[in-house]
Short mmCIF file of C-alpha atoms in Angstrom, two decimals:
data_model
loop_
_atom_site.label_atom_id
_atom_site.label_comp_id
_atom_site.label_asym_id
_atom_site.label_seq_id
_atom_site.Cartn_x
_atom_site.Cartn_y
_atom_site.Cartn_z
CA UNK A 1 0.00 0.00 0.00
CA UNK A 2 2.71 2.45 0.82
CA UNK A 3 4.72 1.62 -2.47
CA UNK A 4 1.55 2.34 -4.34
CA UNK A 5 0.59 5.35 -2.65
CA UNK A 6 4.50 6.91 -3.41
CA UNK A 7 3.88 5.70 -7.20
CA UNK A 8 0.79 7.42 -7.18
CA UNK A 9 2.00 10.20 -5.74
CA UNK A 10 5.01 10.02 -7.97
CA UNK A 11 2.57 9.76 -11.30
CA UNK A 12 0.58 12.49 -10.51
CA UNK A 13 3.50 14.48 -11.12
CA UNK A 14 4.91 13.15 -13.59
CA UNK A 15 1.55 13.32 -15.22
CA UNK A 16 0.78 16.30 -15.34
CA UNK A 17 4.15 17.37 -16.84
CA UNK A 18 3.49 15.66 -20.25
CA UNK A 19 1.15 16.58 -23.31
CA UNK A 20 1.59 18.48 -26.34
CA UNK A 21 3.48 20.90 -24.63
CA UNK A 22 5.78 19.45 -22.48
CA UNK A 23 6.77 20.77 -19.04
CA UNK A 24 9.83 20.09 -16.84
CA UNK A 25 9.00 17.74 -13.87
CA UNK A 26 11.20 19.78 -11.73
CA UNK A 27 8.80 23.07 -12.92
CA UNK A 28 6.02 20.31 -12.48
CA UNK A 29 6.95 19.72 -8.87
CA UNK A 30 7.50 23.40 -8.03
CA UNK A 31 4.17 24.47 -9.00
CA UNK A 32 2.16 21.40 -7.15
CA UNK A 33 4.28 22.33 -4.00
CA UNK A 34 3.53 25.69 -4.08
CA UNK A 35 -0.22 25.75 -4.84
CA UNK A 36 -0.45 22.93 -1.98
CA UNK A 37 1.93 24.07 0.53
CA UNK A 38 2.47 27.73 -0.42
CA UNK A 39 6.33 27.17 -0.70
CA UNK A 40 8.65 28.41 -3.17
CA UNK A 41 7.61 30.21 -6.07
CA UNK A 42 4.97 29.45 -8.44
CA UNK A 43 7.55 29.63 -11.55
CA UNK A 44 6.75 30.08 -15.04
CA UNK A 45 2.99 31.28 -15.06
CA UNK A 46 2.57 29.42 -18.82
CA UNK A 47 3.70 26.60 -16.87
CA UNK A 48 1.41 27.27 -13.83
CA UNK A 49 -1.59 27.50 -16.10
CA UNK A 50 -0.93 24.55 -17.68
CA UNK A 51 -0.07 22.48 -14.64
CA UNK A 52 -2.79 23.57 -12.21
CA UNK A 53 -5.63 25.01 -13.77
CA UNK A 54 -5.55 22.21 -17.77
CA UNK A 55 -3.46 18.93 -16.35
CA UNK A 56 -4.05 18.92 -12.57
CA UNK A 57 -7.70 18.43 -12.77
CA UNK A 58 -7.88 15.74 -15.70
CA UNK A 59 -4.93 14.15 -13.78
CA UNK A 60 -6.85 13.60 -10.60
CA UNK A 61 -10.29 12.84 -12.78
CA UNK A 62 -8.60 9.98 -14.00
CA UNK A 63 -7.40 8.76 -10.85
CA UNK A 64 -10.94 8.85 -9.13
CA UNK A 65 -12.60 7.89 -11.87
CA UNK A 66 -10.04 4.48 -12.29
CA UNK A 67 -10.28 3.85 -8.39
CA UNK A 68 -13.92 4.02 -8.64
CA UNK A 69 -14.32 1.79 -11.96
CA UNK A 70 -11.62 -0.95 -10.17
CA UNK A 71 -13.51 -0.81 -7.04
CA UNK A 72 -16.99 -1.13 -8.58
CA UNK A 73 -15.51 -3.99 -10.83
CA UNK A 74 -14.06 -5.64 -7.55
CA UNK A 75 -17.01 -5.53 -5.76
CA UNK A 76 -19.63 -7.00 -8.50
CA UNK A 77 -17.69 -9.28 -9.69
CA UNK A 78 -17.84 -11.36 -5.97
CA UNK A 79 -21.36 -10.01 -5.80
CA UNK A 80 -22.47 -11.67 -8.89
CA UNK A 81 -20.08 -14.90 -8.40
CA UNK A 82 -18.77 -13.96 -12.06
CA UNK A 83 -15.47 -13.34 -13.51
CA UNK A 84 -16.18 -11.44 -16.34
CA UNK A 85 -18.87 -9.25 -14.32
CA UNK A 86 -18.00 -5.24 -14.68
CA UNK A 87 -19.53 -2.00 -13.94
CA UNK A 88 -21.39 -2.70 -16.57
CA UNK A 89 -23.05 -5.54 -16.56
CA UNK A 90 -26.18 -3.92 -15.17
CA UNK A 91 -26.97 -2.11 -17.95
CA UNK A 92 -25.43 0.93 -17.21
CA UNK A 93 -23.19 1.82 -20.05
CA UNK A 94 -25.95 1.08 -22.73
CA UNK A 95 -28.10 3.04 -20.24
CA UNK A 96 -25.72 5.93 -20.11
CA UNK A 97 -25.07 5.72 -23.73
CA UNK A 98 -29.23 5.85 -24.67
CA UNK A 99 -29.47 9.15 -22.19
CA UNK A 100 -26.59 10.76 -23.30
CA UNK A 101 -28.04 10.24 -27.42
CA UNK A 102 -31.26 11.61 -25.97
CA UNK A 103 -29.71 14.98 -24.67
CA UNK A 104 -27.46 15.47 -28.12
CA UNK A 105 -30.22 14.50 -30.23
CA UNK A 106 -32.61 16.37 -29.10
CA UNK A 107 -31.26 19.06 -27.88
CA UNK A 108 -32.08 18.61 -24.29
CA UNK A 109 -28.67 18.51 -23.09
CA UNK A 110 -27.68 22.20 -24.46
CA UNK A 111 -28.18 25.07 -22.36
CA UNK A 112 -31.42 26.09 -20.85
CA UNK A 113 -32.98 23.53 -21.43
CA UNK A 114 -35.01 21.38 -19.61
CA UNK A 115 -32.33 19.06 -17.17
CA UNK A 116 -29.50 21.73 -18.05
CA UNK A 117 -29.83 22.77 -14.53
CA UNK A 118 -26.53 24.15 -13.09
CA UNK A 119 -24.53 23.53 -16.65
CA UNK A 120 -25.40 19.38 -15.54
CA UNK A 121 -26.82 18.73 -19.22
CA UNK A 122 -25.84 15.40 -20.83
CA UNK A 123 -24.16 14.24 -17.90
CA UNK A 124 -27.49 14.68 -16.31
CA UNK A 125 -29.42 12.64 -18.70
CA UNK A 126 -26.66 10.39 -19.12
CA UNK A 127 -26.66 9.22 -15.35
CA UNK A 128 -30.62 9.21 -15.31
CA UNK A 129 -30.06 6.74 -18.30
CA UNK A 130 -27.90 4.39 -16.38
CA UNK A 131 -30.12 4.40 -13.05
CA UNK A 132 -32.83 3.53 -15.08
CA UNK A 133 -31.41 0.78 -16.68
CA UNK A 134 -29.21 -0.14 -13.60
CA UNK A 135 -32.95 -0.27 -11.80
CA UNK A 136 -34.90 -1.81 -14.69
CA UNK A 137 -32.02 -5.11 -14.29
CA UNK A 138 -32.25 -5.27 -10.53
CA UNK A 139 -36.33 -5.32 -10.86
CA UNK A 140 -36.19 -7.77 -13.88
CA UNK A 141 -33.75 -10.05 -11.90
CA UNK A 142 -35.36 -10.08 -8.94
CA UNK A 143 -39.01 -10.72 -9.86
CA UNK A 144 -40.64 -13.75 -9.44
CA UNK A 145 -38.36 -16.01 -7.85
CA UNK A 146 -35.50 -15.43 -5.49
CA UNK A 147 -32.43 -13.24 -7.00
CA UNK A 148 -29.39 -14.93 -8.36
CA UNK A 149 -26.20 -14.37 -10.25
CA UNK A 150 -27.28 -15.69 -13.00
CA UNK A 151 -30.81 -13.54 -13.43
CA UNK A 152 -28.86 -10.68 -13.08
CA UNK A 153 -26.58 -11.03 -15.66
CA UNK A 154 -29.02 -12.36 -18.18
CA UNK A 155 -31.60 -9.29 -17.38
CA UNK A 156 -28.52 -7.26 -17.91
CA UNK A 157 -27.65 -8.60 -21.00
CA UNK A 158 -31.31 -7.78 -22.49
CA UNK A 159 -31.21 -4.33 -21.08
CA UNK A 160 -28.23 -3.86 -22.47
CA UNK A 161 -29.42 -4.88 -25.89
CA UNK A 162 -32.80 -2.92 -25.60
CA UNK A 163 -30.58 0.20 -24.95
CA UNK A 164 -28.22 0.08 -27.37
CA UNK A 165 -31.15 -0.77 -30.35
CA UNK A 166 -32.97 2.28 -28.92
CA UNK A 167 -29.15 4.54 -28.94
CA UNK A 168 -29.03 3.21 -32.62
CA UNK A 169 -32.62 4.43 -33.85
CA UNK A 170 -31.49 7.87 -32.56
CA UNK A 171 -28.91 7.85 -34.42
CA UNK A 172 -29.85 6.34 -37.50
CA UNK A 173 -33.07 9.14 -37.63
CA UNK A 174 -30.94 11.83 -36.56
CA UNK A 175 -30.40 14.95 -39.08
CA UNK A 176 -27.67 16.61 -37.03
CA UNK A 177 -24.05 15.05 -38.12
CA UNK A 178 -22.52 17.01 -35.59
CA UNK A 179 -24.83 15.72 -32.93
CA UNK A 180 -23.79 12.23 -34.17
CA UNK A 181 -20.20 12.93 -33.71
CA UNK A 182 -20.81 14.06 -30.32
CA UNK A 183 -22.70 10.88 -29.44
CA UNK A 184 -19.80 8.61 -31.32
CA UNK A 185 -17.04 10.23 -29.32
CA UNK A 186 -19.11 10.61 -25.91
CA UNK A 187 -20.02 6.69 -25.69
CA UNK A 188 -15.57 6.05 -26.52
CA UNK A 189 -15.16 7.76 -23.14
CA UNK A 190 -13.02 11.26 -22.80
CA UNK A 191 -11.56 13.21 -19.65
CA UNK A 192 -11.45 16.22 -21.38
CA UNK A 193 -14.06 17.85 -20.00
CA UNK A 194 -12.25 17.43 -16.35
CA UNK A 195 -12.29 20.81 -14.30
CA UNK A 196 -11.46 21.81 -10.67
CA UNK A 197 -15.30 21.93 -10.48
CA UNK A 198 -16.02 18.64 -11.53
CA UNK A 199 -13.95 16.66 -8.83
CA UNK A 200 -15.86 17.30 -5.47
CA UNK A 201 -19.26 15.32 -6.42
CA UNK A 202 -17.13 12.67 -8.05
CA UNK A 203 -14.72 12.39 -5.50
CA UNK A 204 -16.99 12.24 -3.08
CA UNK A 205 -18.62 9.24 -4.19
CA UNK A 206 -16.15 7.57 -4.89
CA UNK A 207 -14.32 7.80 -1.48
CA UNK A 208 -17.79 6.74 0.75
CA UNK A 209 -18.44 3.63 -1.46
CA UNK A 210 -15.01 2.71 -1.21
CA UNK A 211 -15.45 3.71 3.03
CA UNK A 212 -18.29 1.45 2.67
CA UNK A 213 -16.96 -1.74 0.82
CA UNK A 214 -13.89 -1.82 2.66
CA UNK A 215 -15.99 -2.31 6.09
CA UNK A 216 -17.73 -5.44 3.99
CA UNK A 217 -14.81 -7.00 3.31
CA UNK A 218 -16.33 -9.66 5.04
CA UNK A 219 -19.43 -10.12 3.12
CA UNK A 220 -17.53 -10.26 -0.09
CA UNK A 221 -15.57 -12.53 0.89
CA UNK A 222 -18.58 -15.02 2.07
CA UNK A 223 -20.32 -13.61 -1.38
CA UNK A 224 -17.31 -14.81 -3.62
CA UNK A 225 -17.54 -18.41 -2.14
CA UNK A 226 -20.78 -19.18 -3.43
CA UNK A 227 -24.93 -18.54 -1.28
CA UNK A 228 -24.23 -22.13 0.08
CA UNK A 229 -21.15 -21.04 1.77
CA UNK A 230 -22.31 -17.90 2.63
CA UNK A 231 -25.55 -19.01 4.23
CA UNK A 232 -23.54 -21.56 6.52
CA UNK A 233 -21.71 -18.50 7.05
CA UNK A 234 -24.62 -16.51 8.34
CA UNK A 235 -25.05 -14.64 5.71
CA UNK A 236 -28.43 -13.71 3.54
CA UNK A 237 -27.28 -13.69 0.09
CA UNK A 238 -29.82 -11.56 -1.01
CA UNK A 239 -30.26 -8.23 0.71
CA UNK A 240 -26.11 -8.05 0.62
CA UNK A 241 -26.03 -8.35 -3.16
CA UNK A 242 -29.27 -5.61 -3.76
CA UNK A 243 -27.21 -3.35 -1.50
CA UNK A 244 -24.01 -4.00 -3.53
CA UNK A 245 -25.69 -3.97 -6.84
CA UNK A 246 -27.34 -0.42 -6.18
CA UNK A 247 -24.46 1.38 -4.52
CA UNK A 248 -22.20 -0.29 -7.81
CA UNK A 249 -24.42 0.93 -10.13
CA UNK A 250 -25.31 5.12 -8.52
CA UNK A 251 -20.95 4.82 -8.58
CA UNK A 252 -20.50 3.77 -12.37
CA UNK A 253 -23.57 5.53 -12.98
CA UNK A 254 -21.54 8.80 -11.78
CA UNK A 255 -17.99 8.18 -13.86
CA UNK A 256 -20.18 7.83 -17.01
CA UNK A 257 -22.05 10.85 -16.41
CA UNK A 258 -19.04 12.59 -15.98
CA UNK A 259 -16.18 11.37 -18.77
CA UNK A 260 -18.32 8.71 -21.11
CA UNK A 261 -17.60 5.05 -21.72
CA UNK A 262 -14.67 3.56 -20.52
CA UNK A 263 -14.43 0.35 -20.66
CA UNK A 264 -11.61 -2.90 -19.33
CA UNK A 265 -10.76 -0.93 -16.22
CA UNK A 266 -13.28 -2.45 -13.78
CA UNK A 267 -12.80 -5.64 -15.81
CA UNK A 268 -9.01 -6.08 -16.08
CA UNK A 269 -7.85 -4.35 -12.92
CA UNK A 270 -9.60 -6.80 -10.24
CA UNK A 271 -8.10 -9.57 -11.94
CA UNK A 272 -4.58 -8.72 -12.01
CA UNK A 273 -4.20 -7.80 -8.29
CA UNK A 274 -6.50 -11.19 -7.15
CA UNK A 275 -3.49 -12.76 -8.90
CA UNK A 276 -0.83 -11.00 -7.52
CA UNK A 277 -2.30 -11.13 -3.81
CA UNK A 278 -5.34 -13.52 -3.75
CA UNK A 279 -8.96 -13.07 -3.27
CA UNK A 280 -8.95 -11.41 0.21
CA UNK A 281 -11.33 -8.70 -0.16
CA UNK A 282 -9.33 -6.82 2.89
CA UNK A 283 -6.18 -6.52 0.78
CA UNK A 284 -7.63 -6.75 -2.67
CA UNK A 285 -10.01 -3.54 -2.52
CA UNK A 286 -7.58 -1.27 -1.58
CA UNK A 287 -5.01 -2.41 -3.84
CA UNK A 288 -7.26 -2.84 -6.40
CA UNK A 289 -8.59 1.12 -5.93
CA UNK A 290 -5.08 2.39 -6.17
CA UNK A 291 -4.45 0.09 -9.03
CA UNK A 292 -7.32 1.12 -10.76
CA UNK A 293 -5.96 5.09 -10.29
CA UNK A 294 -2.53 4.40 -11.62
CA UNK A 295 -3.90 2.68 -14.23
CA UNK A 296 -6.31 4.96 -15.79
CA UNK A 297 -3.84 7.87 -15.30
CA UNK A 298 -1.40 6.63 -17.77
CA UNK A 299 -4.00 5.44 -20.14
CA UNK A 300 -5.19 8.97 -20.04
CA UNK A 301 -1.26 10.28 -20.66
CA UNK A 302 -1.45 7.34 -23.91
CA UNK A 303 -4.66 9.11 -25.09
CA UNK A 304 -2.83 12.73 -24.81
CA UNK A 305 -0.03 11.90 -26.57
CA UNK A 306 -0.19 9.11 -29.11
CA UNK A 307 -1.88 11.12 -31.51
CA UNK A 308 0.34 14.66 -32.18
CA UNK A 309 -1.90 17.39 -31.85
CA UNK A 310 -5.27 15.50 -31.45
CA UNK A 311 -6.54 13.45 -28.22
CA UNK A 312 -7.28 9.53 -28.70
CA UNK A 313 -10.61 8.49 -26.78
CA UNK A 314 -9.45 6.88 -23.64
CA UNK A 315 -11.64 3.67 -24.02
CA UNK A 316 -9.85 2.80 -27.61
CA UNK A 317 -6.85 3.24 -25.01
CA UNK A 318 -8.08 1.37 -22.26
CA UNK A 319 -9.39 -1.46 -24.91
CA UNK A 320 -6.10 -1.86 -26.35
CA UNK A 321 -4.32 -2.07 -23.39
CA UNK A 322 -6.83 -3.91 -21.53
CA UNK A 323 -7.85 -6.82 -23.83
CA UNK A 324 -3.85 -8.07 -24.72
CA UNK A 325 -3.69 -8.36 -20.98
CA UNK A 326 -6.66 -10.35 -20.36
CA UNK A 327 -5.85 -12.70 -22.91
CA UNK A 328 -2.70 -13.61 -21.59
CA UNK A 329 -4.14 -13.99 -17.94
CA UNK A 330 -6.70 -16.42 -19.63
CA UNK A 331 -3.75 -18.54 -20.99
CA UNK A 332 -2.30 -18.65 -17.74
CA UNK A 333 -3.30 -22.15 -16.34
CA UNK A 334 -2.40 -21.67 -12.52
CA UNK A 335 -5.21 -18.51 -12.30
CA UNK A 336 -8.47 -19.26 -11.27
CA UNK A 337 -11.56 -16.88 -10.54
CA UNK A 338 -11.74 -17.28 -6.30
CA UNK A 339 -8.76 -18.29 -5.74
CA UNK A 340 -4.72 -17.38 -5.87
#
């Protein structure tokens, strides 16, 4: 934990000294310290605006937003007994996706309008989208008959496919190719949009579910070993995983709202540190959080610079980096879902 929190740390700065125009990490260093501490001089004000007010913010987006994605990957994947669950198995990225084409579309997300309240606009209808479809799954899967694993997944999977057929129509009868573009690029994920403003909700969020799950270690441990063994365990299956499934789903419901579609993070991330150090939800959450943080902050650097003088969507980058990676843990015969 300490070594990650120092490479973190260490990232951050580096971070935020590369991009098209590239800035000393000494300059880097001096600015951070001085904004934070108010010692030493702020140096080169181009360098100062770029740091603190352009970099800063997207750096530490990235970081919440790839804590939060890892944890919320972590967490449904014992919840829902699965290894390929994600934070969006529920629904929630076609969900986000359908609201977000909704606000472009139809203009609903511009200014003014109705659900533009405080400048919130497609973000707003985006994360209505993904509750909606994040709620529609959990009261598909749990009708009828007792909730299980496997009812959630499948409702998922429909909602999913209901969602993205309805995103499609809008944007096969749409007349606005800008508006289409906007839609295209929105549902590939971007942290452009990051500002200082931006982090407190997000942030926020982020840091009570992961308060929250880290108390349950417990319970996702019992969770992970199947209802059977939880049961013996003294634990009711069901009312843990509805609590999980919610909280999961108002997080990633969040992150969409606020940078789009990215994708492999909550997938990828859980996997490779139950490798390194087991299933042991009271080591593996906060490793996987910080994981999750370092991660997405250099697939955001990727996304900066691959392209000269243009920005890559960060879930081509997360995709490409992500899928290699999960292929060769596949191969590996001595890892197993549950177990090290």
């Amino acid at each position: 934990m300490a070594a990650l929190l120092l490479l973190l740390a260490g990232s951050v700065v580096v971070s935020v000294s590369i991009g098209q125009v590239d800035v000393p990490v000494r300059d880097s260093a001096r600015v951070l310290l001085h904004e934070l501490t108010g010692i030493g001089g702020p140096g080169d004000p181009m360098f100062m605006d770029v740091v603190w007010n352009i970099r800063l913010p997207r750096v530490l987006l990235a970081a919440v937003v790839g804590a939060g994605l890892a944890l919320c990957g972590t967490v449904m994947q014992a919840t829902l007994q699965n290894p390929l669950a994600d934070p969006f198995v529920l629904g929630i990225s076609s969900g986000a996706s359908l609201g977000a084409a909704f606000a472009i579309l139809t203009g609903f997300g511009a200014a003014g309008a109705v659900g533009a309240v405080a400048g919130l606009g497609v973000p707003f209808w985006a994360f209505i989208g993904a509750l909606a479809a994040a709620a529609l799954v959990l009261g598909v899967g749990g009708a009828g008959s007792r909730t299980s694993p496997v009812k959630l997944i499948l409702a998922g999977t429909a909602v999913n496919a209901l969602c993205g057929a309805a995103s499609s129509a809008l944007v096969y009868f749409a007349d606005s190719a800008e508006g289409v573009r906007s839609v295209t690029f929105w549902s590939m994920g971007s942290l452009a949009s990051a500002e200082w403003a931006t982090l407190p909700a997000v942030s926020t969020v982020v840091l009570i579910a992961t308060a929250f799950f880290l108390f349950r270690s417990r319970v996702l441990n019992a969770l992970l070993m199947g209802d059977e063994a939880a049961v013996i365990l003294g634990i009711d299956p069901g009312p843990h995983r509805r609590i999980h499934l919610v909280l999961a789903a108002v997080v990633t419901g969040m992150l969409v709202a606020t940078c789009g579609i990215i994708g492999f993070v909550g997938l990828i991330v859980p996997h490779v540190v139950r490798s390194a150090i087991g299933p042991d939800h009271r080591g593996l959450l906060p490793v996987a959080v910080l994981s999750g943080a370092l991660f997405l902050i250099w697939a955001d650097v990727a996304a900066r610079v691959v392209v000269p003088n243009a920005e890559l969507p960060i879930g081509i980058v997360t995709s490409v980096l992500g899928a290699p990676l999960f292929l060769h843990m596949l191969i590996r015969k001595e890892y197993g879902f549950g177990d090290k």
